[in-house]
Amino acid sequence: MTRWLVPAALAAVALFLVVATHTRQGGWNDASRLAMVEAIVEHGHMWVDGTHMSRFTGDVARIDGRFYSDKPPALAFLAVPVYAAETALGITFRRDLARAYYWTTLLTVGVTTVAGLVMLAWFLHRIVPDPRWRAATVLAIGFGTLNTAYSVTFSNHPPSATALLVGFLLLWRWRRFGGGLASVAGSALATGLAALTDHGAAFYMPAFLVYVLWPGSSRRGAAALVFAAGTAVAIAGYAAYAIALSGSPLPLPLQPRLFDYPGSYFAARAHLAGSTLPHDSLASLVRYAGLCLFGYRGLFVITPLLLFVVWGMLRIAASGDHPHRVEARVALVPTVVLVGYYLLTSSDPGGNAYGVRWFCLFIPMLYVFLTDAYQMLRSWLGRVLFWLAYVVSIPLGLIGAMDPWLDPTPFGSGFAWVLVLRAHHWL
């Protein structure tokens, strides 16, 4: 009977995505990307002026008098053939927003989310022999994380998290389970794709390269060249894209001059995450870190199970003999650096969004260690609290999926999940 648990878990997540995927844009973020998709498919150019979806976003950069989506382009490019097929059937954002949004989201974000979980289940068979734990890991990611909230909208965060996860797993397979250089090449392409979908994924490239070069594996030199070349293609591709648009290889959000136009929310550089140091004191930084990690929008408040995963990974990484200690370090070190970067360079955690959406990037990768983290708990109390956190994380993830882009202003203050329930008259 247990052999059906993992397929059943995957099917449950897929069914959830089919049922729960939204039918309209939720905020500036998804509308900006969809405006780019609409511009490419319907008008044959990149600027979004005059598109239907551009009416719903302020996430745009002005270049030579025209407006462009400021988002990393990979998700929009992925959606272009999907939306092109829809327009051939007469479904457009202007004429039938509900159907166009639903199918574009489901066939890009939804499909890649399920594909990532399938890849994870395939890999976990090597390190987690019990199918009950493999199924529990799939269900935890699919239903009980911050990623759950964004997997039902046209958000870059779940696809980038999937690509980063795949890159990590393919390198692990190469190093520990006899994968060839094709695994390294696949990892490089997946990691590069993650960075083209979410710039934060670039923080993982050096750590992954160090992992390839770490003593103990054969053909390290050749593997390092393959990985470096593969990720360099992604970096060069984005640099060429940015130069073609703006004249600079820097990501568009890191060029404040592109947002200096009348009515721009991002003309105030403090609103442009990653481009400045907005905190004027250590106390301000500490308060902001508390908000993002343990406060109303806190990562560990919305996904409490992750606290146990991180704690377990820290113990594994510090271990001298755990078989997965090196992999835990490779995952944790760039994650800590990335979180620190976001805390230092932002003062608004992702705008109108459920939790701190930037943190979606690394959650599936950390959940690879879910079973290991549980096994590091020695006391019965710790294990009871683990399962309590597991159970609580699921409704918190599902509540976020109801309204991940909620503007909290009319609903007072409180935890993110409280505001969503208020908005839907459940509280």
Coordinates of C-alpha atoms in Angstrom, one line a residue:
M1 CA 0.0 0.0 0.0
T2 CA 2.8 2.4 0.9
R3 CA 4.1 2.5 -2.7
W4 CA 1.0 4.6 -3.7
L5 CA 1.6 7.2 -1.1
V6 CA 4.0 9.4 -3.1
P7 CA 1.9 9.3 -6.3
A8 CA -1.2 10.1 -4.2
A9 CA 0.6 13.1 -2.6
L10 CA 1.7 14.4 -6.0
A11 CA -1.8 13.9 -7.4
A12 CA -3.3 15.8 -4.4
V13 CA -1.0 18.8 -5.0
A14 CA -1.8 18.7 -8.7
L15 CA -5.5 18.7 -8.0
F16 CA -5.1 21.6 -5.6
L17 CA -3.4 23.6 -8.3
V18 CA -6.2 22.9 -10.8
V19 CA -8.9 23.9 -8.3
A20 CA -7.2 26.8 -6.6
T21 CA -5.3 28.7 -9.4
H22 CA -6.6 32.2 -9.5
T23 CA -8.5 33.8 -12.4
R24 CA -7.3 37.4 -12.2
Q25 CA -4.1 39.3 -11.4
G26 CA -3.5 40.0 -7.7
G27 CA -0.9 42.8 -7.7
W28 CA 1.7 44.7 -9.6
N29 CA 4.1 41.8 -9.6
D30 CA 2.1 39.3 -11.7
A31 CA 0.5 42.0 -13.9
S32 CA 3.9 43.4 -14.9
R33 CA 5.0 40.0 -16.2
L34 CA 1.8 39.3 -17.9
A35 CA 1.9 42.7 -19.6
M36 CA 5.3 41.7 -21.0
V37 CA 3.8 38.4 -22.3
E38 CA 0.9 40.3 -23.8
A39 CA 3.2 42.8 -25.5
I40 CA 5.4 40.0 -27.1
V41 CA 2.5 37.8 -28.3
E42 CA 0.0 40.5 -29.4
H43 CA 2.3 43.3 -30.5
G44 CA 5.6 41.7 -31.3
H45 CA 7.7 44.0 -29.0
M46 CA 8.9 44.2 -25.4
W47 CA 7.5 47.5 -24.2
V48 CA 4.2 47.2 -22.3
D49 CA 2.6 50.6 -23.3
G50 CA -1.0 50.1 -24.4
T51 CA -1.4 46.5 -23.1
H52 CA -4.4 45.6 -21.1
M53 CA -2.3 44.2 -18.2
S54 CA -0.1 47.3 -17.9
R55 CA -3.2 49.0 -16.5
F56 CA -2.8 47.0 -13.3
T57 CA 0.9 47.5 -12.5
G58 CA 3.4 50.0 -11.4
D59 CA 6.3 47.6 -11.6
V60 CA 7.7 49.1 -14.8
A61 CA 10.9 50.8 -15.8
R62 CA 11.0 53.7 -18.2
I63 CA 13.6 53.4 -21.0
D64 CA 13.8 55.9 -23.9
G65 CA 10.2 57.1 -23.2
R66 CA 8.7 53.6 -23.1
F67 CA 7.7 51.4 -20.2
Y68 CA 9.0 47.9 -19.7
S69 CA 8.4 45.2 -17.1
D70 CA 11.3 45.4 -14.6
K71 CA 11.0 41.7 -13.8
P72 CA 13.5 39.0 -14.6
P73 CA 12.3 37.7 -18.0
A74 CA 12.4 33.9 -17.8
L75 CA 8.8 33.3 -16.5
A76 CA 7.4 35.7 -19.1
F77 CA 9.3 34.0 -21.9
L78 CA 8.0 30.6 -20.6
A79 CA 4.5 31.9 -20.8
V80 CA 4.8 33.3 -24.4
P81 CA 4.0 30.0 -26.2
V82 CA 1.2 29.3 -23.8
Y83 CA -0.5 32.6 -24.3
A84 CA 0.2 32.5 -28.0
A85 CA -1.9 29.2 -28.1
E86 CA -4.6 30.9 -26.1
T87 CA -4.8 33.9 -28.4
A88 CA -5.1 31.5 -31.4
L89 CA -8.2 30.2 -29.6
G90 CA -9.5 33.7 -29.1
I91 CA -8.6 33.9 -25.4
T92 CA -6.9 37.2 -24.5
F93 CA -6.3 39.2 -21.4
R94 CA -8.4 42.0 -22.8
R95 CA -11.4 39.9 -23.9
D96 CA -11.4 37.1 -21.3
L97 CA -9.1 37.9 -18.4
A98 CA -10.3 35.1 -16.2
R99 CA -9.7 32.2 -18.6
A100 CA -6.4 33.7 -19.9
Y101 CA -5.0 34.3 -16.5
Y102 CA -6.1 30.8 -15.2
W103 CA -4.6 28.8 -18.1
T104 CA -1.4 30.9 -18.4
T105 CA -0.8 30.5 -14.7
L106 CA -1.7 26.8 -14.5
L107 CA 0.3 25.8 -17.5
T108 CA 3.5 27.6 -16.4
V109 CA 3.6 28.0 -12.6
G110 CA 1.3 25.0 -11.8
V111 CA 3.0 22.6 -14.2
T112 CA 6.6 23.6 -13.1
T113 CA 5.5 23.3 -9.4
V114 CA 4.3 19.7 -10.0
A115 CA 7.4 18.9 -12.1
G116 CA 9.7 20.1 -9.3
L117 CA 7.9 17.9 -6.8
V118 CA 8.1 14.9 -9.1
M119 CA 11.9 15.5 -9.4
L120 CA 12.1 15.8 -5.6
A121 CA 10.2 12.5 -5.1
W122 CA 12.5 10.8 -7.6
F123 CA 15.6 12.0 -5.9
L124 CA 14.4 11.3 -2.3
H125 CA 14.2 7.6 -3.1
R126 CA 18.0 7.6 -2.8
I127 CA 18.2 9.2 0.6
V128 CA 14.8 8.6 2.2
P129 CA 13.9 4.9 1.9
D130 CA 10.5 5.2 3.7
P131 CA 7.8 6.3 1.2
R132 CA 5.7 7.7 4.0
W133 CA 8.4 10.3 4.6
R134 CA 8.8 11.1 0.9
A135 CA 5.0 11.6 0.7
A136 CA 5.1 13.8 3.8
T137 CA 7.8 16.0 2.2
V138 CA 5.8 16.4 -1.0
L139 CA 2.7 17.3 1.0
A140 CA 4.6 19.7 3.3
I141 CA 5.9 21.7 0.3
G142 CA 2.8 21.6 -1.7
F143 CA 0.3 22.6 1.0
G144 CA 2.2 24.0 3.9
T145 CA 4.8 26.5 2.9
L146 CA 5.0 30.1 1.7
N147 CA 5.3 28.7 -1.8
T148 CA 1.8 27.3 -1.6
A149 CA 0.4 30.8 -1.6
Y150 CA 2.2 31.8 -4.7
S151 CA 1.9 28.6 -6.7
V152 CA -1.7 29.6 -7.7
T153 CA -0.8 33.0 -9.1
F154 CA 1.5 34.1 -12.0
S155 CA 4.4 34.5 -9.6
N156 CA 8.1 33.9 -10.4
H157 CA 8.8 32.5 -6.9
P158 CA 7.6 28.9 -7.3
P159 CA 9.2 28.4 -10.7
S160 CA 12.5 29.8 -9.6
A161 CA 12.4 27.7 -6.4
T162 CA 11.8 24.6 -8.6
A163 CA 14.7 25.4 -10.9
L164 CA 17.0 26.0 -7.9
L165 CA 15.9 22.7 -6.3
V166 CA 16.5 20.8 -9.6
G167 CA 20.0 22.4 -9.9
F168 CA 20.8 21.3 -6.3
L169 CA 19.5 17.8 -6.7
L170 CA 21.3 17.2 -9.9
L171 CA 24.6 18.2 -8.4
W172 CA 24.0 16.0 -5.4
R173 CA 23.2 13.1 -7.8
W174 CA 26.5 13.7 -9.7
R175 CA 28.6 13.8 -6.5
R176 CA 27.0 11.0 -4.5
F177 CA 25.1 8.7 -6.8
G178 CA 27.2 8.3 -10.0
G179 CA 25.6 11.0 -12.2
G180 CA 27.7 11.9 -15.2
L181 CA 28.6 15.3 -16.5
A182 CA 25.1 15.5 -18.0
S183 CA 23.9 15.9 -14.4
V184 CA 26.3 18.8 -13.9
A185 CA 25.2 20.4 -17.2
G186 CA 21.6 20.0 -16.2
S187 CA 22.3 21.6 -12.8
A188 CA 24.0 24.5 -14.4
L189 CA 21.2 25.2 -16.8
A190 CA 18.6 24.8 -14.0
T191 CA 20.5 27.1 -11.7
G192 CA 20.9 29.6 -14.4
L193 CA 17.2 29.5 -15.2
A194 CA 16.5 30.0 -11.6
A195 CA 18.6 33.2 -11.7
L196 CA 16.8 34.4 -14.8
T197 CA 13.5 33.9 -13.0
D198 CA 14.6 35.3 -9.6
H199 CA 17.9 37.2 -9.4
G200 CA 18.5 35.9 -5.8
A201 CA 19.3 32.5 -7.2
A202 CA 22.6 33.9 -8.4
F203 CA 23.8 33.8 -4.8
Y204 CA 23.8 30.0 -5.0
M205 CA 26.1 29.7 -8.0
P206 CA 29.4 30.2 -6.1
A207 CA 28.3 27.7 -3.4
F208 CA 27.3 25.1 -6.0
L209 CA 30.6 25.6 -7.8
V210 CA 32.6 25.1 -4.6
Y211 CA 30.6 21.9 -4.0
V212 CA 31.6 20.7 -7.5
L213 CA 35.3 21.4 -6.7
W214 CA 35.2 20.0 -3.2
P215 CA 37.7 17.1 -2.7
G216 CA 36.3 13.6 -2.9
S217 CA 34.8 13.4 -6.3
S218 CA 36.3 12.4 -9.6
R219 CA 36.5 14.6 -12.7
R220 CA 36.1 17.7 -10.5
G221 CA 37.9 19.9 -13.0
A222 CA 35.8 18.9 -16.0
A223 CA 32.6 19.2 -13.9
A224 CA 33.6 22.7 -12.7
L225 CA 34.2 23.8 -16.3
V226 CA 30.8 22.4 -17.3
F227 CA 29.0 24.1 -14.4
A228 CA 30.8 27.4 -14.9
A229 CA 30.1 27.4 -18.6
G230 CA 26.4 26.6 -18.1
T231 CA 25.8 29.3 -15.6
A232 CA 27.9 31.8 -17.6
V233 CA 25.5 31.3 -20.5
A234 CA 22.6 32.4 -18.2
I235 CA 24.5 35.4 -16.9
A236 CA 25.6 36.5 -20.3
G237 CA 22.1 36.0 -21.6
Y238 CA 20.6 38.3 -19.0
A239 CA 23.4 40.8 -19.4
A240 CA 22.7 41.0 -23.1
Y241 CA 19.0 41.4 -22.4
A242 CA 19.6 44.2 -19.9
I243 CA 22.1 45.9 -22.2
A244 CA 19.7 45.7 -25.2
L245 CA 17.0 47.4 -23.1
S246 CA 18.9 49.8 -20.8
G247 CA 22.5 50.0 -22.0
S248 CA 23.7 48.5 -18.8
P249 CA 24.3 44.8 -17.8
L250 CA 22.9 45.4 -14.4
P251 CA 19.4 43.9 -13.5
L252 CA 16.8 46.6 -14.2
P253 CA 15.7 46.9 -10.5
L254 CA 19.3 47.8 -9.6
Q255 CA 19.3 50.8 -11.9
P256 CA 17.4 53.5 -10.0
R257 CA 17.6 55.9 -12.9
L258 CA 15.0 53.8 -14.8
F259 CA 12.4 54.5 -12.1
D260 CA 12.9 58.2 -11.9
Y261 CA 9.8 59.3 -13.6
P262 CA 6.6 61.1 -12.5
G263 CA 4.3 58.9 -10.5
S264 CA 6.8 56.2 -9.9
Y265 CA 6.5 54.5 -6.5
F266 CA 10.1 53.5 -6.8
A267 CA 11.5 57.0 -7.4
A268 CA 12.1 56.8 -3.6
R269 CA 15.1 54.5 -3.6
A270 CA 14.1 53.0 -0.2
H271 CA 11.3 51.3 -2.1
L272 CA 13.7 49.7 -4.5
A273 CA 14.9 46.6 -2.8
G274 CA 18.5 45.7 -3.3
S275 CA 19.6 49.1 -4.6
T276 CA 20.3 50.9 -1.3
L277 CA 20.9 50.5 2.5
P278 CA 17.7 52.0 3.9
H279 CA 18.2 51.3 7.6
D280 CA 19.6 54.2 9.6
S281 CA 20.5 52.3 12.7
L282 CA 21.1 48.8 14.0
A283 CA 17.9 49.0 16.0
S284 CA 16.0 49.6 12.7
L285 CA 17.6 46.6 11.1
V286 CA 16.9 44.4 14.0
R287 CA 13.2 45.4 14.1
Y288 CA 12.9 44.8 10.4
A289 CA 14.6 41.4 10.7
G290 CA 12.2 40.5 13.4
L291 CA 9.2 41.5 11.2
C292 CA 10.5 39.3 8.3
L293 CA 11.4 36.3 10.3
F294 CA 9.2 36.1 13.4
G295 CA 6.8 39.1 13.2
Y296 CA 3.5 39.6 11.5
R297 CA 4.9 38.6 8.1
G298 CA 7.6 36.3 9.6
L299 CA 8.9 33.4 7.6
F300 CA 8.8 31.1 10.6
V301 CA 5.4 32.3 11.7
I302 CA 3.8 31.5 8.3
T303 CA 5.8 28.3 7.8
P304 CA 6.6 27.1 11.4
L305 CA 7.8 23.7 10.2
L306 CA 10.7 25.4 8.5
L307 CA 12.1 26.4 11.9
F308 CA 12.5 22.7 12.7
V309 CA 14.1 22.1 9.2
V310 CA 16.6 24.9 9.6
W311 CA 17.5 23.8 13.2
G312 CA 18.0 20.3 12.0
M313 CA 20.1 21.4 9.1
L314 CA 22.3 23.5 11.4
R315 CA 23.0 20.5 13.5
I316 CA 23.7 18.3 10.4
A317 CA 26.0 21.0 9.0
A318 CA 27.9 21.1 12.3
S319 CA 28.2 17.4 12.5
G320 CA 31.5 15.7 11.8
D321 CA 30.0 12.4 10.5
H322 CA 26.5 13.0 9.1
P323 CA 26.3 11.7 5.5
H324 CA 24.5 14.8 4.3
R325 CA 26.6 17.4 6.2
V326 CA 28.3 18.9 3.1
E327 CA 25.0 19.2 1.2
A328 CA 23.4 20.9 4.2
R329 CA 26.3 23.5 4.3
V330 CA 26.0 24.1 0.5
A331 CA 22.3 24.8 0.9
L332 CA 22.5 26.8 4.2
V333 CA 25.4 29.2 3.6
P334 CA 24.1 31.0 0.5
T335 CA 20.6 31.0 2.0
V336 CA 21.9 32.9 5.1
V337 CA 23.8 35.3 2.8
L338 CA 20.7 35.9 0.7
V339 CA 18.4 36.5 3.6
G340 CA 21.0 38.9 5.1
Y341 CA 21.2 40.8 1.8
Y342 CA 17.4 41.2 1.6
L343 CA 17.3 42.4 5.2
L344 CA 20.1 44.9 4.7
T345 CA 18.9 46.3 1.4
S346 CA 15.1 46.5 1.8
S347 CA 12.6 48.1 4.2
D348 CA 9.4 46.9 2.6
P349 CA 9.2 43.1 2.6
G350 CA 7.9 42.4 -0.8
G351 CA 5.1 45.0 -1.0
N352 CA 1.5 43.9 -0.7
A353 CA 2.2 40.2 -0.3
Y354 CA 1.6 37.2 2.0
G355 CA 4.7 36.9 4.1
V356 CA 8.1 37.8 2.6
R357 CA 7.7 36.3 -0.8
W358 CA 11.4 36.5 -1.7
F359 CA 12.1 33.7 0.7
C360 CA 10.1 31.2 -1.4
L361 CA 13.3 30.7 -3.4
F362 CA 15.0 28.4 -1.0
I363 CA 12.2 26.6 0.8
P364 CA 11.8 23.5 -1.4
M365 CA 15.6 23.0 -1.4
L366 CA 15.7 23.1 2.4
Y367 CA 12.8 20.7 2.7
V368 CA 15.0 18.0 1.1
F369 CA 16.3 17.7 4.6
L370 CA 12.9 17.3 6.3
T371 CA 13.4 13.7 7.2
D372 CA 17.0 14.3 8.4
A373 CA 15.8 17.2 10.5
Y374 CA 13.2 15.0 12.2
Q375 CA 15.7 12.3 13.0
M376 CA 17.9 14.9 14.7
L377 CA 15.2 15.4 17.3
R378 CA 15.9 13.1 20.2
S379 CA 13.1 14.0 22.7
W380 CA 9.5 13.0 22.4
L381 CA 8.5 16.7 23.1
G382 CA 10.6 17.9 20.1
R383 CA 9.0 15.3 17.8
V384 CA 5.5 16.3 19.1
L385 CA 6.2 19.9 18.4
F386 CA 7.6 19.0 14.9
W387 CA 4.3 17.3 14.0
L388 CA 2.3 20.2 15.5
A389 CA 4.3 22.6 13.3
Y390 CA 3.7 20.3 10.3
V391 CA -0.1 20.3 10.8
V392 CA -0.3 24.1 11.5
S393 CA 1.8 25.0 8.5
I394 CA -0.8 23.5 6.1
P395 CA -3.8 25.8 6.9
L396 CA -1.4 28.8 7.0
G397 CA -0.2 28.0 3.5
L398 CA -3.7 27.4 2.2
I399 CA -4.9 30.7 3.7
G400 CA -2.2 32.5 1.9
A401 CA -3.3 30.9 -1.4
M402 CA -6.7 32.6 -1.0
D403 CA -5.2 36.0 -1.4
P404 CA -1.4 36.2 -1.6
W405 CA -1.3 39.8 -3.1
L406 CA -3.7 41.3 -0.5
D407 CA -3.5 45.0 0.2
P408 CA -3.6 45.0 4.0
T409 CA -4.5 48.6 4.4
P410 CA -8.3 48.3 4.9
F411 CA -7.9 45.4 7.3
G412 CA -5.9 46.8 10.2
S413 CA -2.8 45.2 11.5
G414 CA -2.0 41.6 12.5
F415 CA -0.5 38.5 11.3
A416 CA -0.7 38.0 7.5
W417 CA -3.1 35.1 7.8
V418 CA -5.4 37.1 10.1
L419 CA -5.6 39.9 7.5
V420 CA -6.5 37.4 4.7
L421 CA -9.3 35.9 6.8
R422 CA -10.6 39.3 7.7
A423 CA -10.6 40.3 4.0
H424 CA -12.7 37.2 3.2
H425 CA -15.0 37.8 6.2
W426 CA -13.9 34.6 8.0
L427 CA -12.9 36.6 11.1

